[in-house]
Amino acid sequence: MEVRILKKGDINADGKITMADLMMCLHHVSGRMALAGDEFLAADIDGGGEVKMNDLMRILHYVSGRN
């Protein structure tokens, strides 16, 4: 059994928070795709139980260096 450490913002679980994670969050927020499981938990930055615009903005600020 593989144990994976969940890192907030690392939606694709590659060990980094990058534009790829930002795009996955954007696609979820816009309704283009649905995140589930660990992807959803990683995207829910504020722990509110939903992935919304504020989670997307936090990832954007991190990726752009404005955190």
Tab-separated table of C-alpha atoms in Angstrom:
chain	number	residue	atom	x	y	z
A	1	MET	CA	0.000	0.000	0.000
A	2	GLU	CA	1.388	3.376	-1.041
A	3	VAL	CA	1.113	6.216	1.457
A	4	ARG	CA	1.027	9.622	-0.155
A	5	ILE	CA	1.586	12.867	1.701
A	6	LEU	CA	-0.977	15.400	0.539
A	7	LYS	CA	0.450	18.855	-0.150
A	8	LYS	CA	-2.071	21.674	-0.441
A	9	GLY	CA	-1.953	23.153	-3.938
A	10	ASP	CA	-0.137	20.191	-5.520
A	11	ILE	CA	-3.222	18.929	-7.318
A	12	ASN	CA	-1.417	16.653	-9.785
A	13	ALA	CA	0.820	15.232	-7.002
A	14	ASP	CA	4.120	15.777	-8.809
A	15	GLY	CA	5.759	17.326	-5.742
A	16	LYS	CA	5.568	20.921	-7.013
A	17	ILE	CA	2.911	23.612	-7.221
A	18	THR	CA	3.008	24.837	-10.816
A	19	MET	CA	0.891	26.186	-13.657
A	20	ALA	CA	-0.364	22.635	-14.257
A	21	ASP	CA	-1.966	22.644	-10.794
A	22	LEU	CA	-3.351	26.123	-11.396
A	23	MET	CA	-4.950	24.990	-14.669
A	24	MET	CA	-6.506	21.923	-13.031
A	25	CYS	CA	-8.033	24.168	-10.360
A	26	LEU	CA	-9.227	26.646	-12.985
A	27	HIS	CA	-10.890	23.867	-14.972
A	28	HIS	CA	-12.657	22.654	-11.828
A	29	VAL	CA	-13.834	26.127	-10.796
A	30	SER	CA	-15.069	26.866	-14.326
A	31	GLY	CA	-16.958	23.564	-14.511
A	32	ARG	CA	-14.823	22.181	-17.323
A	33	MET	CA	-13.743	19.176	-15.213
A	34	ALA	CA	-14.403	17.858	-11.727
A	35	LEU	CA	-11.706	17.163	-9.184
A	36	ALA	CA	-12.245	14.268	-6.794
A	37	GLY	CA	-10.382	12.431	-4.050
A	38	ASP	CA	-6.857	13.602	-3.283
A	39	GLU	CA	-6.940	16.085	-6.179
A	40	PHE	CA	-9.961	17.800	-4.633
A	41	LEU	CA	-8.403	17.788	-1.161
A	42	ALA	CA	-5.180	19.324	-2.517
A	43	ALA	CA	-7.158	22.024	-4.363
A	44	ASP	CA	-9.244	22.938	-1.297
A	45	ILE	CA	-6.576	25.289	0.047
A	46	ASP	CA	-8.698	26.899	2.762
A	47	GLY	CA	-10.270	23.629	3.923
A	48	GLY	CA	-13.789	24.920	3.314
A	49	GLY	CA	-15.020	21.703	1.717
A	50	GLU	CA	-15.346	23.329	-1.714
A	51	VAL	CA	-12.894	24.383	-4.402
A	52	LYS	CA	-13.798	27.932	-5.310
A	53	MET	CA	-12.282	31.112	-6.694
A	54	ASN	CA	-10.429	31.930	-3.462
A	55	ASP	CA	-8.579	28.581	-3.642
A	56	LEU	CA	-7.735	29.292	-7.281
A	57	MET	CA	-6.431	32.760	-6.391
A	58	ARG	CA	-4.210	31.370	-3.633
A	59	ILE	CA	-2.624	28.938	-6.082
A	60	LEU	CA	-2.237	31.760	-8.626
A	61	HIS	CA	-0.487	33.956	-6.073
A	62	TYR	CA	1.829	31.110	-5.091
A	63	VAL	CA	2.732	30.229	-8.685
A	64	SER	CA	3.295	33.877	-9.595
A	65	GLY	CA	5.450	34.474	-6.516
A	66	ARG	CA	2.925	36.843	-4.931
A	67	ASN	CA	2.189	34.712	-1.850
